[in-house]
Coordinates of C-alpha atoms and ligand atoms in Angstrom, one line a residue:
M1 CA -20.0 3.2 12.4
D2 CA -18.9 -0.2 11.0
V3 CA -15.5 -0.7 9.4
R4 CA -16.7 0.4 5.7
Q5 CA -18.1 3.6 6.9
M6 CA -14.9 4.3 8.8
K7 CA -13.0 3.7 5.5
I8 CA -15.4 5.9 3.6
K9 CA -14.8 8.6 6.5
A10 CA -11.0 8.6 6.3
A11 CA -11.6 8.8 2.4
E12 CA -13.6 11.9 2.8
V13 CA -11.3 13.7 4.9
A14 CA -8.2 12.6 2.5
L15 CA -10.2 14.1 -0.4
S16 CA -9.9 17.5 1.5
Y17 CA -6.5 17.5 0.7
V18 CA -6.5 17.0 -3.0
E19 CA -6.3 20.5 -4.8
D20 CA -8.0 21.2 -8.2
G21 CA -5.4 20.4 -11.1
M22 CA -3.2 17.7 -8.7
R23 CA -1.2 15.1 -10.4
L24 CA -2.6 12.5 -7.8
G25 CA -1.3 8.9 -7.1
I26 CA -4.4 6.7 -6.5
G27 CA -4.0 3.6 -4.1
T28 CA -5.1 0.1 -4.1
G29 CA -7.5 -1.8 -2.0
S30 CA -10.8 -1.4 -0.2
T31 CA -10.0 1.6 1.4
A32 CA -8.4 3.1 -1.6
E33 CA -11.5 2.3 -3.5
E34 CA -13.9 4.3 -1.1
F35 CA -11.7 7.3 -2.1
V36 CA -11.8 6.5 -6.0
R37 CA -15.9 6.3 -5.7
L38 CA -15.7 10.1 -3.8
L39 CA -13.2 11.4 -6.0
A40 CA -15.4 10.5 -9.3
E41 CA -18.3 12.2 -7.9
K42 CA -16.1 15.5 -7.4
V43 CA -14.8 15.0 -11.0
A44 CA -18.5 14.6 -12.5
N45 CA -19.0 17.9 -10.9
G46 CA -16.1 19.4 -12.9
F47 CA -13.1 18.7 -10.5
K48 CA -9.9 18.6 -12.2
V49 CA -7.6 16.1 -11.6
Q50 CA -4.8 13.6 -13.2
G51 CA -4.6 10.3 -11.4
V52 CA -1.9 7.7 -11.5
P53 CA -3.3 4.2 -10.8
T54 CA -0.9 1.8 -8.6
S55 CA -2.6 -1.3 -10.0
E56 CA -4.8 -2.8 -13.0
R57 CA -7.6 -3.1 -10.5
T58 CA -7.7 0.5 -9.4
A59 CA -7.3 1.5 -13.2
R60 CA -10.3 -0.3 -14.0
L61 CA -12.2 1.2 -11.5
C62 CA -11.2 5.1 -12.1
V63 CA -11.9 4.0 -15.9
E64 CA -15.5 2.7 -15.0
L65 CA -16.0 5.7 -12.8
G66 CA -14.7 8.3 -14.9
V67 CA -11.4 9.3 -13.1
P68 CA -8.9 10.6 -15.8
L69 CA -5.8 8.5 -15.9
K70 CA -2.1 8.6 -17.2
S71 CA 0.4 6.3 -17.0
L72 CA 3.6 7.0 -14.3
D73 CA 5.8 7.5 -17.4
E74 CA 3.4 10.5 -18.8
L75 CA 3.4 12.2 -15.3
P76 CA 6.5 10.9 -13.6
E77 CA 6.4 13.2 -10.7
L78 CA 3.2 13.8 -8.4
D79 CA 1.9 16.0 -6.0
L80 CA 0.2 13.6 -3.7
T81 CA -0.5 10.1 -3.1
I82 CA -3.6 8.7 -1.4
D83 CA -3.2 5.0 -0.6
G84 CA -4.6 2.8 2.2
A85 CA -2.4 0.2 4.4
D86 CA -2.5 -3.0 5.9
E87 CA -0.5 -1.8 9.2
L88 CA 0.7 1.6 10.5
D89 CA 2.7 2.5 13.4
S90 CA 2.8 5.8 15.0
R91 CA 6.0 6.8 12.8
L92 CA 3.8 6.0 10.1
S93 CA 6.0 3.1 8.9
L94 CA 3.3 0.9 7.4
I95 CA 3.0 -2.7 5.9
K96 CA 1.4 -2.6 2.6
G97 CA 0.7 -5.7 0.0
G98 CA -2.5 -7.1 1.4
G99 CA -3.6 -6.7 -2.1
G100 CA -0.6 -7.5 -3.8
A101 CA 0.0 -4.0 -5.4
L102 CA 3.1 -3.3 -3.0
L103 CA 5.6 -2.8 -6.1
R104 CA 3.7 -0.3 -7.8
E105 CA 2.5 1.4 -4.7
K106 CA 5.9 2.0 -3.5
I107 CA 7.1 3.2 -6.9
V108 CA 4.1 5.5 -7.2
A109 CA 4.2 6.9 -3.4
A110 CA 8.1 7.2 -4.1
A111 CA 7.5 9.7 -7.2
S112 CA 4.9 11.9 -5.0
S113 CA 5.7 14.9 -3.2
R114 CA 3.4 13.5 -0.4
M115 CA 2.0 10.2 0.6
I116 CA -1.3 10.3 2.7
V117 CA -2.7 6.8 4.2
I118 CA -6.2 6.4 4.7
A119 CA -7.2 3.8 6.9
D120 CA -9.8 2.2 9.9
E121 CA -8.5 2.4 13.8
T122 CA -7.9 -1.4 13.4
K123 CA -5.1 -1.0 11.1
V124 CA -2.9 1.1 13.8
V125 CA -0.4 -0.9 15.7
E126 CA 2.3 -0.4 18.5
T127 CA 4.6 -2.5 16.6
L128 CA 4.4 -3.5 12.8
G129 CA 4.1 -7.4 12.4
A130 CA 0.7 -8.8 13.3
F131 CA -0.3 -8.5 9.7
A132 CA 2.0 -11.2 7.7
L133 CA 4.5 -9.3 5.5
P134 CA 4.2 -9.6 1.8
I135 CA 7.3 -10.2 0.2
E136 CA 7.5 -9.9 -3.7
I137 CA 9.8 -12.2 -5.2
N138 CA 10.8 -13.3 -8.9
P139 CA 9.5 -16.2 -9.8
F140 CA 12.9 -17.8 -11.0
G141 CA 14.8 -19.3 -8.4
A142 CA 11.7 -18.8 -6.0
V143 CA 12.9 -21.9 -3.4
S144 CA 16.2 -20.1 -3.2
T145 CA 15.0 -16.8 -2.5
R146 CA 12.6 -18.6 0.1
I147 CA 15.8 -20.1 1.8
A148 CA 17.6 -16.9 1.9
I149 CA 14.8 -14.8 3.3
E150 CA 14.3 -17.4 6.1
K151 CA 18.4 -17.0 6.7
A152 CA 18.2 -13.5 6.7
A153 CA 15.1 -13.5 8.8
T154 CA 16.6 -15.7 11.7
R155 CA 20.3 -13.9 11.6
L156 CA 17.9 -10.9 12.8
G157 CA 15.8 -13.0 15.3
L158 CA 13.0 -13.4 13.6
S159 CA 11.0 -16.6 12.6
G160 CA 7.8 -17.8 11.2
E161 CA 6.1 -19.2 8.1
L162 CA 6.6 -18.4 4.6
S163 CA 3.7 -18.9 2.6
V164 CA 3.2 -18.6 -1.3
R165 CA 0.2 -16.6 -1.9
R166 CA -2.5 -18.3 -4.0
W167 CA -5.7 -17.4 -5.7
G168 CA -7.5 -20.5 -5.6
D169 CA -5.7 -23.2 -7.2
E170 CA -3.1 -21.3 -8.9
I171 CA 0.0 -19.2 -7.4
F172 CA -0.9 -15.4 -7.2
M173 CA 0.9 -13.5 -9.7
T174 CA 1.2 -9.7 -9.1
D175 CA 0.8 -6.9 -12.1
G176 CA 4.3 -7.0 -12.6
G177 CA 4.5 -11.2 -13.0
H178 CA 5.8 -11.8 -9.6
Q179 CA 5.0 -14.2 -6.8
I180 CA 4.3 -13.2 -3.4
L181 CA 5.5 -14.7 0.0
D182 CA 3.4 -13.9 3.0
A183 CA 5.9 -13.9 5.9
S184 CA 4.4 -14.3 9.4
F185 CA 7.6 -12.8 11.4
G186 CA 5.3 -11.4 14.1
R187 CA 6.6 -8.4 16.1
I188 CA 9.2 -6.7 13.9
P189 CA 11.0 -4.6 16.2
D190 CA 13.6 -3.2 13.7
A191 CA 11.8 -2.6 10.3
V192 CA 15.0 -0.9 8.8
A193 CA 16.9 -3.9 9.3
L194 CA 14.8 -6.4 7.9
S195 CA 14.0 -4.0 5.1
E196 CA 17.7 -3.8 4.3
A197 CA 18.0 -7.5 4.7
L198 CA 15.5 -8.3 2.3
F199 CA 16.7 -5.7 -0.4
A200 CA 20.3 -7.8 0.1
I201 CA 18.8 -10.9 -1.4
P202 CA 18.6 -10.7 -5.4
G203 CA 15.3 -12.6 -5.8
V204 CA 13.5 -9.9 -3.6
V205 CA 11.9 -7.6 -5.9
E206 CA 10.1 -5.5 -3.1
H207 CA 8.6 -5.9 0.2
G208 CA 5.8 -4.2 2.0
L209 CA 7.5 -2.2 4.6
F210 CA 6.8 1.3 3.6
I211 CA 9.5 3.4 5.8
G212 CA 9.6 7.1 5.5
L213 CA 7.1 7.3 2.7
A214 CA 3.9 8.6 4.4
S215 CA 3.6 12.2 5.5
L216 CA 0.1 12.1 7.1
A217 CA -2.3 9.3 8.0
V218 CA -6.2 9.8 8.5
V219 CA -7.4 7.2 10.7
A220 CA -10.9 6.7 11.1
G221 CA -12.4 4.9 14.2
P222 CA -16.3 5.0 15.3
N223 CA -16.2 8.3 16.8
G224 CA -14.9 10.1 13.5
A225 CA -11.2 10.5 11.7
R226 CA -8.1 11.9 13.3
V227 CA -5.2 12.8 11.4
M228 CA -1.8 11.3 12.5
E229 CA 1.6 13.0 11.7
P230 CA 4.8 10.6 11.9
S231 CA 6.3 11.0 15.3
A232 CA 9.7 11.5 16.0
Ligands
LIG1 O1 -1.6 -4.0 -2.3 C1 -2.7 -3.7 -1.7 C2 -2.6 -2.5 -0.9 O2 -1.2 -2.5 -0.2 C3 -3.6 -1.9 0.0 O3 -3.5 -0.4 0.3 C4 -3.7 -2.6 1.6 O4 -3.8 -4.1 1.3 C5 -4.9 -2.2 2.4 O5 -6.0 -2.5 1.7 P1 -7.4 -2.4 2.3 O6 -7.7 -0.8 2.3 O7 -8.4 -3.4 1.4 O8 -7.3 -2.9 3.6

């Protein structure tokens, strides 16, 4: 099984948790897109679902494949969100935002009764942080915000490079019109402390640490998929 097949396998298993008539948050990224493709096949066969996309990119794919969509304002409370992740640990704490959709993803996940993460085995880590942490910031005062983040990280004993995410020659802009700093802190031993420190900085809009949001993960490896529940 190659990585794409693992993503499809995880998406397939996650689809079995989706019930007819559900209000469904739909994630962003290559794994979530495999899920959308499988969901669209079911919808074409009469399965009823109302989806809330976590990005413009996901919305476009859903429209193209015929998955019915609503806005989060139309469906402010959701039954389930299915989304990918860049990293997950045994507590199902996540790093997300590799595709730049972290803000809407977190809002949608928080509005859902349950969140199921879909991933291939390479995303499972002992401690978060090998993947650079995406931090979404307001473009106003971006340099001051960056300095404040560096100072906060240093106080927590973290160091590393913060790079402004780019899209070709341009600074990457999120669906919400913000910038992203990718923070290569390395191992993050206390994700809760880092999350709190980042939220204390006014220019930080959101960050990619998802703590206590995922209720289940479907992780696929070369020999099939396994379900992970958060460890205590
Ligand atoms: O902003 C993007 C999201 O958080 C994605 O869910 C995450 O980057 C994982 O994407 P992929 O399934 O492509 O690895």
